[in-house]
Short mmCIF file of C-alpha atoms in Angstrom, two decimals:
data_model
loop_
_atom_site.label_atom_id
_atom_site.label_comp_id
_atom_site.label_asym_id
_atom_site.label_seq_id
_atom_site.Cartn_x
_atom_site.Cartn_y
_atom_site.Cartn_z
CA SER A 75 11.27 -18.73 4.80
CA ALA A 76 8.84 -21.29 6.22
CA PHE A 77 5.99 -18.86 5.73
CA GLU A 78 6.34 -18.57 1.94
CA GLY A 79 5.12 -22.05 1.11
CA ALA A 80 1.39 -21.36 0.67
CA TYR A 81 0.04 -21.72 -2.87
CA VAL A 82 -2.33 -19.25 -4.51
CA LYS A 83 -3.39 -19.85 -8.12
CA GLU A 84 -3.87 -16.86 -10.44
CA PRO A 85 -7.69 -16.81 -10.74
CA GLN A 86 -9.81 -16.67 -13.88
CA VAL A 87 -10.88 -13.05 -13.48
CA GLY A 88 -14.51 -12.35 -14.38
CA LYS A 89 -18.02 -13.57 -13.72
CA HIS A 90 -18.77 -17.31 -13.47
CA ASP A 91 -22.04 -19.22 -13.19
CA TRP A 92 -22.64 -22.26 -10.96
CA VAL A 93 -19.56 -22.49 -8.78
CA ALA A 94 -18.74 -24.99 -6.02
CA SER A 95 -15.99 -24.45 -3.48
CA PHE A 96 -14.14 -27.19 -1.63
CA ASP A 97 -12.10 -26.69 1.51
CA LEU A 98 -9.43 -28.80 3.21
CA ASN A 99 -10.37 -29.09 6.86
CA SER A 100 -7.66 -27.87 9.28
CA LEU A 101 -4.99 -28.32 6.63
CA TYR A 102 -1.78 -27.77 8.61
CA PRO A 103 -2.80 -29.93 11.62
CA HIS A 104 -3.84 -32.69 9.21
CA LEU A 105 -0.53 -32.46 7.36
CA LEU A 106 1.24 -33.02 10.67
CA MET A 107 -0.91 -36.13 11.11
CA GLN A 108 -0.62 -37.36 7.51
CA TYR A 109 3.18 -37.26 7.31
CA ASN A 110 3.65 -38.00 11.03
CA ILE A 111 5.58 -34.75 11.34
CA SER A 112 7.04 -34.38 14.81
CA PRO A 113 10.45 -33.45 16.30
CA GLU A 114 11.24 -37.06 17.27
CA THR A 115 10.10 -38.61 13.94
CA LEU A 116 12.32 -36.41 11.72
CA ILE A 117 15.13 -38.53 10.28
CA GLU A 118 18.54 -36.87 10.28
CA PRO A 119 20.71 -37.15 7.11
CA SER A 120 23.27 -39.21 9.00
CA ASN A 121 20.62 -41.94 9.39
CA TYR A 122 19.47 -42.01 5.76
CA THR A 123 19.29 -45.38 4.03
CA SER A 124 20.62 -45.87 0.51
CA GLU A 125 17.01 -45.65 -0.78
CA MET A 126 16.57 -42.26 0.89
CA ARG A 127 19.86 -40.97 -0.49
CA GLU A 128 18.83 -42.10 -3.98
CA ILE A 129 15.58 -40.11 -3.70
CA ILE A 130 17.40 -36.99 -2.44
CA SER A 131 19.84 -37.20 -5.34
CA GLN A 132 16.89 -36.81 -7.77
CA GLY A 133 16.07 -33.36 -6.36
CA VAL A 134 12.76 -33.57 -4.48
CA SER A 135 10.27 -30.75 -5.16
CA VAL A 136 6.54 -30.08 -5.31
CA ASP A 137 6.60 -30.09 -9.12
CA LYS A 138 8.39 -33.44 -9.33
CA LEU A 139 6.05 -35.10 -6.84
CA LEU A 140 3.06 -33.59 -8.62
CA GLU A 141 4.13 -35.30 -11.85
CA LYS A 142 5.27 -38.46 -10.00
CA LYS A 143 8.81 -38.07 -11.29
CA ILE A 144 10.32 -39.37 -8.03
CA ASN A 145 10.38 -43.15 -7.58
CA THR A 146 9.22 -43.87 -4.01
CA ASP A 147 8.56 -47.60 -4.40
CA ASN A 148 11.48 -48.69 -2.20
CA LEU A 149 10.64 -46.52 0.81
CA SER A 150 9.73 -48.40 3.98
CA ASP A 151 8.40 -47.04 7.30
CA VAL A 152 9.10 -43.43 6.27
CA ALA A 153 7.04 -40.63 4.67
CA LEU A 154 8.53 -38.19 2.16
CA THR A 155 7.65 -34.48 2.21
CA PRO A 156 8.20 -32.09 -0.76
CA ASN A 157 11.11 -30.30 0.92
CA GLY A 158 13.09 -33.55 0.82
CA GLN A 159 12.61 -34.59 4.47
CA PHE A 160 11.77 -38.03 5.78
CA PHE A 161 9.62 -38.81 8.82
CA ARG A 162 9.33 -42.18 10.54
CA THR A 163 5.94 -43.90 10.25
CA ASP A 164 6.55 -46.97 12.45
CA ALA A 165 5.10 -45.11 15.47
CA GLN A 166 2.89 -42.04 15.76
CA GLY A 167 4.67 -38.87 16.87
CA PHE A 168 3.54 -36.94 19.93
CA LEU A 169 2.60 -33.84 17.89
CA PRO A 170 0.29 -35.62 15.37
CA LYS A 171 -1.30 -37.54 18.25
CA MET A 172 -2.08 -34.27 20.05
CA MET A 173 -3.45 -32.73 16.84
CA ALA A 174 -5.79 -35.71 16.28
CA ALA A 175 -7.31 -35.43 19.77
CA MET A 176 -7.82 -31.66 19.49
CA TYR A 177 -9.33 -31.95 16.02
CA GLU A 178 -11.96 -34.46 17.19
CA ASP A 179 -13.01 -31.95 19.86
CA ARG A 180 -13.32 -29.20 17.26
CA LYS A 181 -15.44 -31.40 14.98
CA ILE A 182 -18.04 -31.89 17.72
CA TYR A 183 -18.64 -28.14 18.15
CA LYS A 184 -18.50 -27.37 14.43
CA LYS A 185 -21.13 -30.02 13.73
CA LYS A 186 -23.38 -28.58 16.44
CA ALA A 187 -22.92 -25.06 15.01
CA LEU A 188 -23.92 -26.20 11.49
CA ALA A 189 -26.99 -28.04 12.80
CA ALA A 190 -28.04 -24.92 14.71
CA LYS A 191 -27.55 -22.74 11.57
CA GLN A 192 -29.90 -24.97 9.60
CA GLU A 193 -32.38 -24.84 12.49
CA LEU A 194 -32.18 -21.03 12.36
CA GLU A 195 -32.96 -21.00 8.61
CA ASN A 196 -36.17 -22.96 9.27
CA GLU A 197 -37.30 -21.06 12.39
CA LYS A 198 -39.65 -18.07 11.99
CA ASP A 199 -40.38 -17.26 15.65
CA SER A 200 -38.16 -14.29 16.61
CA SER A 201 -37.78 -15.29 20.28
CA LYS A 202 -36.72 -18.82 19.35
CA ARG A 203 -34.38 -17.44 16.68
CA PHE A 204 -32.60 -15.35 19.32
CA THR A 205 -32.00 -18.45 21.45
CA ILE A 206 -30.67 -20.37 18.45
CA GLU A 207 -28.37 -17.48 17.48
CA LYS A 208 -26.84 -17.52 20.97
CA ARG A 209 -26.28 -21.26 20.65
CA ILE A 210 -24.59 -20.78 17.25
CA ALA A 211 -22.30 -18.08 18.69
CA ARG A 212 -21.32 -20.34 21.58
CA TYR A 213 -20.52 -23.33 19.37
CA ASN A 214 -18.63 -21.11 16.92
CA ASN A 215 -16.50 -19.62 19.69
CA LEU A 216 -15.64 -23.08 21.00
CA GLN A 217 -14.69 -24.49 17.60
CA LEU A 218 -12.68 -21.35 16.75
CA ALA A 219 -10.75 -21.65 20.01
CA LYS A 220 -9.85 -25.23 19.07
CA LYS A 221 -8.92 -24.07 15.55
CA VAL A 222 -6.51 -21.44 16.86
CA CYS A 223 -4.85 -23.99 19.14
CA LEU A 224 -4.53 -26.48 16.27
CA ASN A 225 -2.98 -23.95 13.90
CA SER A 226 -0.57 -22.67 16.55
CA ALA A 227 1.41 -25.92 16.35
CA TYR A 228 2.73 -25.12 12.87
CA GLY A 229 3.48 -21.52 13.86
CA ALA A 230 5.43 -22.71 16.91
CA MET A 231 7.60 -24.98 14.77
CA GLY A 232 8.58 -21.96 12.68
CA ASN A 233 9.36 -19.81 15.75
CA GLU A 234 13.04 -19.72 16.67
CA PHE A 235 12.18 -19.22 20.35
CA PHE A 236 10.13 -22.43 20.56
CA ARG A 237 11.72 -25.42 22.31
CA PHE A 238 11.22 -27.69 19.27
CA PHE A 239 11.87 -25.06 16.58
CA ASP A 240 13.01 -26.65 13.32
CA LEU A 241 12.77 -24.88 9.99
CA ARG A 242 12.79 -28.24 8.20
CA ILE A 243 9.57 -29.19 9.97
CA ALA A 244 7.89 -25.86 9.22
CA LEU A 245 8.83 -26.13 5.54
CA ALA A 246 7.65 -29.74 5.43
CA VAL A 247 4.19 -28.53 6.46
CA THR A 248 3.87 -25.59 4.06
CA MET A 249 5.28 -27.41 1.05
CA SER A 250 3.13 -30.48 1.71
CA GLY A 251 0.15 -28.13 1.80
CA GLN A 252 1.17 -26.70 -1.56
CA LEU A 253 1.43 -30.22 -2.99
CA SER A 254 -2.00 -31.17 -1.62
CA ILE A 255 -3.89 -28.26 -3.17
CA ARG A 256 -2.06 -28.45 -6.51
CA TRP A 257 -2.60 -32.21 -6.61
CA ILE A 258 -6.38 -31.91 -6.31
CA GLU A 259 -6.50 -28.96 -8.72
CA LYS A 260 -4.80 -31.14 -11.34
CA LYS A 261 -7.01 -34.14 -10.60
CA LEU A 262 -10.29 -32.18 -10.73
CA ASN A 263 -9.39 -30.62 -14.07
CA GLU A 264 -8.70 -34.14 -15.40
CA TYR A 265 -12.03 -35.37 -13.99
CA MET A 266 -14.10 -32.55 -15.50
CA ASN A 267 -12.36 -32.80 -18.88
CA ASN A 268 -13.02 -36.55 -19.02
CA LEU A 269 -16.63 -36.03 -18.00
CA LEU A 270 -17.41 -33.25 -20.47
CA LYS A 271 -15.00 -34.36 -23.23
CA MET A 272 -13.39 -30.94 -23.32
CA ASP A 273 -9.95 -29.48 -22.74
CA ALA A 274 -10.46 -26.65 -20.28
CA ASP A 275 -9.38 -25.34 -16.89
CA TYR A 276 -12.37 -25.85 -14.58
CA VAL A 277 -10.65 -24.79 -11.37
CA ILE A 278 -11.35 -21.04 -11.37
CA ALA A 279 -9.10 -20.31 -8.41
CA SER A 280 -7.30 -22.06 -5.58
CA ASP A 281 -5.38 -20.96 -2.53
CA THR A 282 -3.75 -22.42 0.58
CA ASP A 283 -6.57 -24.84 1.42
CA SER A 284 -9.45 -24.19 -1.02
CA ILE A 285 -10.41 -24.70 -4.65
CA TYR A 286 -13.30 -23.16 -6.62
CA LEU A 287 -14.75 -25.39 -9.32
CA ASN A 288 -16.69 -24.18 -12.35
CA LEU A 289 -19.70 -26.47 -12.77
CA GLY A 290 -21.34 -24.15 -15.32
CA PRO A 291 -20.62 -26.29 -18.42
CA LEU A 292 -22.05 -29.36 -16.66
CA VAL A 293 -25.17 -27.47 -15.53
CA GLU A 294 -25.73 -26.17 -19.08
CA LYS A 295 -25.80 -29.73 -20.39
CA VAL A 296 -28.33 -30.90 -17.80
CA TYR A 297 -30.39 -27.71 -17.38
CA PRO A 298 -29.86 -25.70 -20.61
CA SER A 299 -32.58 -23.13 -19.91
CA THR A 300 -33.58 -23.37 -16.25
CA GLN A 301 -34.88 -20.36 -14.34
CA GLU A 302 -34.95 -22.21 -10.99
CA PRO A 303 -31.66 -21.69 -9.12
CA GLN A 304 -32.75 -23.84 -6.15
CA LYS A 305 -33.29 -26.79 -8.50
CA VAL A 306 -29.79 -26.39 -9.99
CA ILE A 307 -28.22 -25.97 -6.54
CA SER A 308 -29.83 -29.28 -5.47
CA PHE A 309 -28.36 -30.93 -8.56
CA MET A 310 -24.90 -29.47 -7.80
CA ASP A 311 -25.19 -30.66 -4.21
CA LYS A 312 -25.94 -34.21 -5.37
CA ILE A 313 -23.13 -34.23 -7.95
CA CYS A 314 -20.63 -32.99 -5.37
CA GLU A 315 -21.78 -35.53 -2.80
CA ASP A 316 -22.15 -38.60 -5.03
CA LYS A 317 -19.45 -38.07 -7.67
CA ILE A 318 -16.89 -35.37 -6.95
CA GLN A 319 -16.40 -36.05 -3.24
CA PRO A 320 -15.58 -39.77 -3.71
CA TYR A 321 -13.19 -38.84 -6.53
CA ILE A 322 -11.42 -36.31 -4.28
CA ASP A 323 -11.07 -38.93 -1.52
CA LYS A 324 -9.69 -41.46 -4.02
CA SER A 325 -7.23 -38.91 -5.42
CA TYR A 326 -5.90 -37.99 -1.99
CA GLN A 327 -5.50 -41.66 -1.13
CA GLU A 328 -3.36 -41.98 -4.26
CA LEU A 329 -1.16 -39.13 -3.01
CA ALA A 330 -0.86 -40.66 0.46
CA ASP A 331 0.21 -44.00 -1.02
CA TYR A 332 2.75 -42.33 -3.30
CA VAL A 333 4.53 -40.41 -0.50
CA HIS A 334 4.13 -43.35 1.93
CA ALA A 335 2.14 -41.25 4.39
CA TYR A 336 1.49 -42.44 7.93
CA GLU A 337 -2.23 -42.16 7.11
CA GLN A 338 -4.46 -40.35 4.60
CA LYS A 339 -5.71 -37.25 6.41
CA MET A 340 -6.60 -34.81 3.63
CA GLN A 341 -10.27 -34.17 4.32
CA MET A 342 -11.59 -31.92 1.58
CA LYS A 343 -15.30 -31.18 1.87
CA ARG A 344 -17.69 -29.20 -0.26
CA GLU A 345 -18.25 -25.75 1.23
CA ALA A 346 -20.25 -23.22 -0.83
CA LEU A 347 -22.60 -23.62 -3.78
CA ALA A 348 -23.25 -20.41 -5.72
CA ASP A 349 -25.28 -19.55 -8.79
CA LYS A 350 -22.90 -16.66 -9.59
CA ALA A 351 -19.39 -15.65 -8.57
CA ILE A 352 -17.04 -12.84 -9.55
CA TRP A 353 -13.23 -12.84 -9.23
CA THR A 354 -11.29 -9.59 -9.46
CA ALA A 355 -7.83 -10.84 -8.35
CA LYS A 356 -6.15 -13.35 -6.05
CA LYS A 357 -8.21 -13.85 -2.89
CA ARG A 358 -10.64 -11.13 -4.01
CA TYR A 359 -14.04 -12.50 -4.94
CA ILE A 360 -17.80 -12.44 -4.39
CA MET A 361 -20.05 -15.51 -4.34
CA ASN A 362 -23.85 -15.55 -4.32
CA VAL A 363 -24.21 -18.58 -2.02
CA TYR A 364 -27.35 -20.73 -1.79
CA ASN A 365 -25.87 -23.55 0.26
CA ASN A 366 -22.89 -23.55 2.59
CA GLU A 367 -21.52 -26.72 4.19
CA GLY A 368 -24.93 -28.35 3.79
CA VAL A 369 -26.89 -25.41 5.25
CA GLN A 370 -29.55 -24.48 2.68
CA TYR A 371 -30.40 -20.76 2.68
CA ALA A 372 -33.94 -19.50 2.11
CA GLU A 373 -32.36 -16.50 0.35
CA PRO A 374 -28.82 -16.43 -1.10
CA ASN A 375 -26.07 -14.96 1.06
CA LEU A 376 -23.13 -12.96 -0.28
CA LYS A 377 -19.69 -14.34 0.55
CA VAL A 378 -17.17 -11.55 0.00
CA MET A 379 -13.40 -11.83 0.30
CA GLY A 380 -10.84 -9.03 0.07
CA LEU A 381 -13.15 -6.32 -1.34
CA GLU A 382 -13.86 -2.88 0.12
CA MET A 383 -17.35 -3.74 1.34
CA VAL A 384 -15.81 -5.98 4.01
CA LYS A 385 -13.00 -3.58 4.97
CA SER A 386 -13.24 -1.42 8.07
CA SER A 387 -11.46 1.37 6.14
CA THR A 388 -14.63 1.89 4.05
CA PRO A 389 -17.31 4.14 5.60
CA GLU A 390 -20.00 1.99 7.25
CA PHE A 391 -22.89 3.56 5.34
CA ILE A 392 -21.11 2.94 2.03
CA ARG A 393 -20.41 -0.70 2.93
CA GLY A 394 -24.17 -1.22 3.17
CA LYS A 395 -24.69 0.34 -0.26
CA MET A 396 -21.91 -1.78 -1.72
CA GLU A 397 -23.72 -4.90 -0.56
CA GLU A 398 -26.92 -3.66 -2.22
CA ILE A 399 -25.25 -3.00 -5.57
CA ILE A 400 -23.36 -6.32 -5.51
CA LYS A 401 -26.68 -8.14 -5.04
CA LEU A 402 -28.02 -6.17 -7.99
CA MET A 403 -25.00 -7.21 -10.08
CA MET A 404 -25.80 -10.83 -9.28
CA SER A 405 -29.48 -10.71 -10.17
CA GLY A 406 -30.05 -7.55 -12.25
CA THR A 407 -28.93 -5.92 -15.47
CA GLU A 408 -26.15 -3.48 -16.34
CA GLU A 409 -28.75 -0.73 -16.82
CA GLN A 410 -30.22 -1.34 -13.35
CA VAL A 411 -26.75 -1.10 -11.81
CA GLN A 412 -26.10 2.19 -13.63
CA GLN A 413 -29.42 3.58 -12.39
CA PHE A 414 -28.53 2.54 -8.83
CA ILE A 415 -25.22 4.45 -9.07
CA VAL A 416 -26.95 7.63 -10.33
CA LYS A 417 -29.57 7.47 -7.56
CA PHE A 418 -27.04 6.75 -4.81
CA LYS A 419 -24.79 9.63 -5.95
CA GLU A 420 -27.70 12.04 -5.44
CA GLU A 421 -28.33 10.56 -1.99
CA PHE A 422 -24.61 10.63 -1.18
CA ARG A 423 -24.37 14.41 -1.75
CA LYS A 424 -26.98 14.99 1.01
CA LEU A 425 -25.19 12.92 3.66
CA PRO A 426 -23.32 14.57 6.56
CA ALA A 427 -19.51 14.56 6.40
CA GLU A 428 -19.35 11.95 9.18
CA ASP A 429 -21.15 9.36 7.00
CA VAL A 430 -18.97 9.79 3.92
CA SER A 431 -15.54 10.11 5.56
CA PHE A 432 -12.94 7.34 5.68
CA PRO A 433 -12.30 5.71 9.08
CA ARG A 434 -8.65 5.18 10.02
CA GLY A 435 -6.34 4.56 12.96
CA ILE A 436 -3.87 7.38 13.55
CA ARG A 437 -0.11 7.06 13.99
CA GLY A 438 2.76 9.53 13.49
CA ILE A 439 1.35 12.96 14.42
CA LYS A 440 4.57 14.00 16.18
CA LYS A 441 6.74 12.31 13.58
CA TYR A 442 5.22 14.22 10.65
CA SER A 443 4.56 17.58 12.38
CA ASP A 444 6.71 20.58 11.46
CA PRO A 445 6.70 23.95 13.31
CA VAL A 446 7.19 25.93 10.07
CA THR A 447 5.36 24.02 7.33
CA LEU A 448 2.82 22.36 9.69
CA TYR A 449 3.56 18.89 8.26
CA THR A 450 6.52 17.33 6.46
CA LYS A 451 6.71 16.05 2.90
CA GLY A 452 5.34 12.52 2.52
CA THR A 453 2.88 12.79 5.42
CA PRO A 454 0.04 10.22 5.02
CA ILE A 455 -3.17 11.97 4.07
CA HIS A 456 -5.15 11.08 7.21
CA VAL A 457 -2.22 12.16 9.44
CA LYS A 458 -1.98 15.42 7.49
CA GLY A 459 -5.69 15.98 8.16
CA ALA A 460 -5.19 15.32 11.88
CA ILE A 461 -2.32 17.82 12.11
CA ILE A 462 -4.46 20.46 10.34
CA TYR A 463 -7.36 19.69 12.71
CA ASN A 464 -5.23 20.12 15.85
CA HIS A 465 -3.67 23.32 14.49
CA THR A 466 -7.09 24.77 13.67
CA LEU A 467 -8.46 23.98 17.16
CA LYS A 468 -5.60 25.98 18.68
CA GLN A 469 -6.00 28.82 16.17
CA LYS A 470 -9.72 29.15 16.91
CA GLY A 471 -9.33 28.66 20.68
CA LEU A 472 -11.45 25.50 20.67
CA THR A 473 -9.14 23.13 22.59
CA LYS A 474 -11.36 23.30 25.69
CA LYS A 475 -14.49 22.41 23.73
CA TYR A 476 -12.97 19.75 21.46
CA GLN A 477 -10.24 17.23 22.18
CA THR A 478 -7.16 17.22 19.99
CA ILE A 479 -6.30 14.08 18.01
CA ASN A 480 -3.59 11.87 19.50
CA ASP A 481 -1.70 8.82 18.22
CA GLY A 482 -3.54 5.54 18.70
CA GLU A 483 -7.01 7.05 18.30
CA LYS A 484 -9.66 6.30 15.67
CA ILE A 485 -10.43 9.18 13.33
CA LYS A 486 -12.19 9.97 10.05
CA PHE A 487 -10.89 12.02 7.16
CA THR A 488 -12.47 13.62 4.11
CA TYR A 489 -11.28 15.45 1.00
CA LEU A 490 -11.92 19.19 0.64
CA LYS A 491 -12.61 21.22 -2.48
CA ALA A 492 -10.21 24.02 -3.35
CA PRO A 493 -10.12 26.88 -2.71
CA ASN A 494 -11.15 26.68 0.96
CA PRO A 495 -10.26 28.59 4.16
CA PHE A 496 -7.79 25.86 5.23
CA LYS A 497 -5.87 26.08 1.95
CA ASP A 498 -5.49 22.32 1.90
CA THR A 499 -7.25 19.27 0.44
CA VAL A 500 -8.08 17.23 3.55
CA ILE A 501 -9.40 17.43 7.10
CA SER A 502 -9.53 14.73 9.77
CA PHE A 503 -11.68 14.68 12.90
CA PRO A 504 -12.35 12.32 15.85
CA VAL A 505 -16.16 11.88 15.87
CA LYS A 506 -17.85 14.94 14.42
CA LEU A 507 -16.56 17.78 12.29
CA PRO A 508 -16.75 20.95 14.47
CA LYS A 509 -19.39 23.39 13.22
CA GLU A 510 -16.98 26.22 13.99
CA PHE A 511 -14.75 25.05 11.13
CA ASP A 512 -17.58 25.96 8.72
CA LEU A 513 -16.49 23.34 6.18
CA ASP A 514 -19.79 21.76 5.09
CA GLN A 515 -19.78 23.62 1.76
CA TYR A 516 -16.19 22.55 1.06
CA ILE A 517 -16.58 18.78 1.48
CA ASP A 518 -15.53 17.26 -1.85
CA TYR A 519 -18.45 14.88 -2.29
CA ASP A 520 -17.43 14.01 -5.85
CA MET A 521 -13.96 12.92 -4.75
CA GLN A 522 -15.34 11.05 -1.74
CA PHE A 523 -17.88 9.22 -3.91
CA GLU A 524 -15.21 8.33 -6.45
CA LYS A 525 -12.70 7.04 -3.89
CA ALA A 526 -15.03 5.39 -1.38
CA PHE A 527 -17.67 3.85 -3.67
CA LEU A 528 -17.12 4.16 -7.40
CA GLU A 529 -13.51 2.98 -7.68
CA PRO A 530 -14.05 -0.27 -5.71
CA ILE A 531 -17.29 -1.01 -7.58
CA LYS A 532 -15.66 -0.27 -10.94
CA VAL A 533 -13.09 -3.02 -10.25
CA VAL A 534 -15.95 -5.54 -10.05
CA LEU A 535 -17.84 -4.11 -13.02
CA ASP A 536 -14.70 -4.20 -15.20
CA CYS A 537 -14.42 -7.93 -14.54
CA MET A 538 -18.01 -8.34 -15.75
CA GLY A 539 -17.49 -6.15 -18.83
CA TRP A 540 -20.01 -3.63 -17.48
CA TYR A 541 -19.72 0.17 -17.22
CA VAL A 542 -20.56 2.52 -14.34
CA GLU A 543 -22.55 4.72 -16.72
CA LYS A 544 -24.28 4.30 -20.04
CA GLN A 545 -21.89 4.49 -23.00
CA SER A 546 -22.75 6.71 -25.94
CA THR A 547 -22.77 5.09 -29.41
CA LEU A 548 -22.98 6.36 -32.99
CA GLU A 549 -26.64 5.32 -32.99
CA ASP A 550 -27.27 7.66 -30.05
CA PHE A 551 -25.50 10.50 -31.90
CA PHE A 552 -27.74 10.17 -34.97
CA ALA A 553 -30.92 9.44 -33.03
#
């Protein structure tokens, strides 16, 4: 389908030092502009020239264009996209023209938001900071509104109910995006290998519109033993601005010339600079960011993608602790992390059930209920807990004091130790666990700690080669 064209590189799992990320600004709208993709500029097969038919006969694909295996020298007034479509370039299409105007509006507000963020970093007065924060929120809302409108154009082209729906156009966008990100990944690896005289893969990860570049080997050559991260970040900033950015622009111009684009519109800018970053899987990473889009932070900020600490399904209190331990992973030692886990586990056991339980949305109470067995086989655990909760309220005559759980509501659930009066392993509840249930002593804090905190953290520690607890050795045995 048109929605399967995005590219995500298998990342180099583990911990990396000195990482820079680069992001393609408004990728899909800019692809519409670059290739002049519009309903009235798409050339139908019946109108192909002999040069176009020759190109099609070679089997156009992202891989072939990436390696320049398609000869495009004889094309005139048309752009070629990786799905083998041609778009006129003798006049700008209405869709790219609209995208260009909307993007310029977005740029204005995004620039104002970034300037205000830097102002906030330098302002110490709390009353002035509050005013600046409101300004940042306003500018962000305005630029996000423009972003949503820009991105909706591609989505509309892939929607069969849209007036100008055309799957060829939707595929032209996604596959051109795939070519763009793979093109720069290849070029940056070539650049870094030429610079450092090594044969390595310096692009740690890449996805639809971003790449993450390992500058560690370069930093080690220039600053072999520095203890000043701000100094290295300034060096990385300068290298990205003065060397890598011009190379990226030149590389994308080469691509635009090769496919005979209407204009070169791939605008890849440096985003984050981090002293440390950890990848656990595709689109699952943590970066300790010192500078983001030119905004220099007084203290590093964590950028987290796809991990439990940013998921609403993780208890709020635990999300805060996850952030603390991640910061410790970035700046501390394995032993300090292990000590943190031991201390937090002791604290965790003293928390009320409401703080350690998993938040969820509820669906399917009627579907999974059974008059004989209470719930059917295969009932999701949080739904099972809700059915048990409602049944217990009725049994204990508490339906007038506490509301039953209904579909569409937000609930929490927690594991129970066996044996317990409910003869089951879970209980759900809306806001607070009723005291009349008398379940405090049966909350399975060990299971909750394992599932809610330890398992997600272990995924990160495994990538670093660290353990959640100290490992015994033969030396310890004979000590």
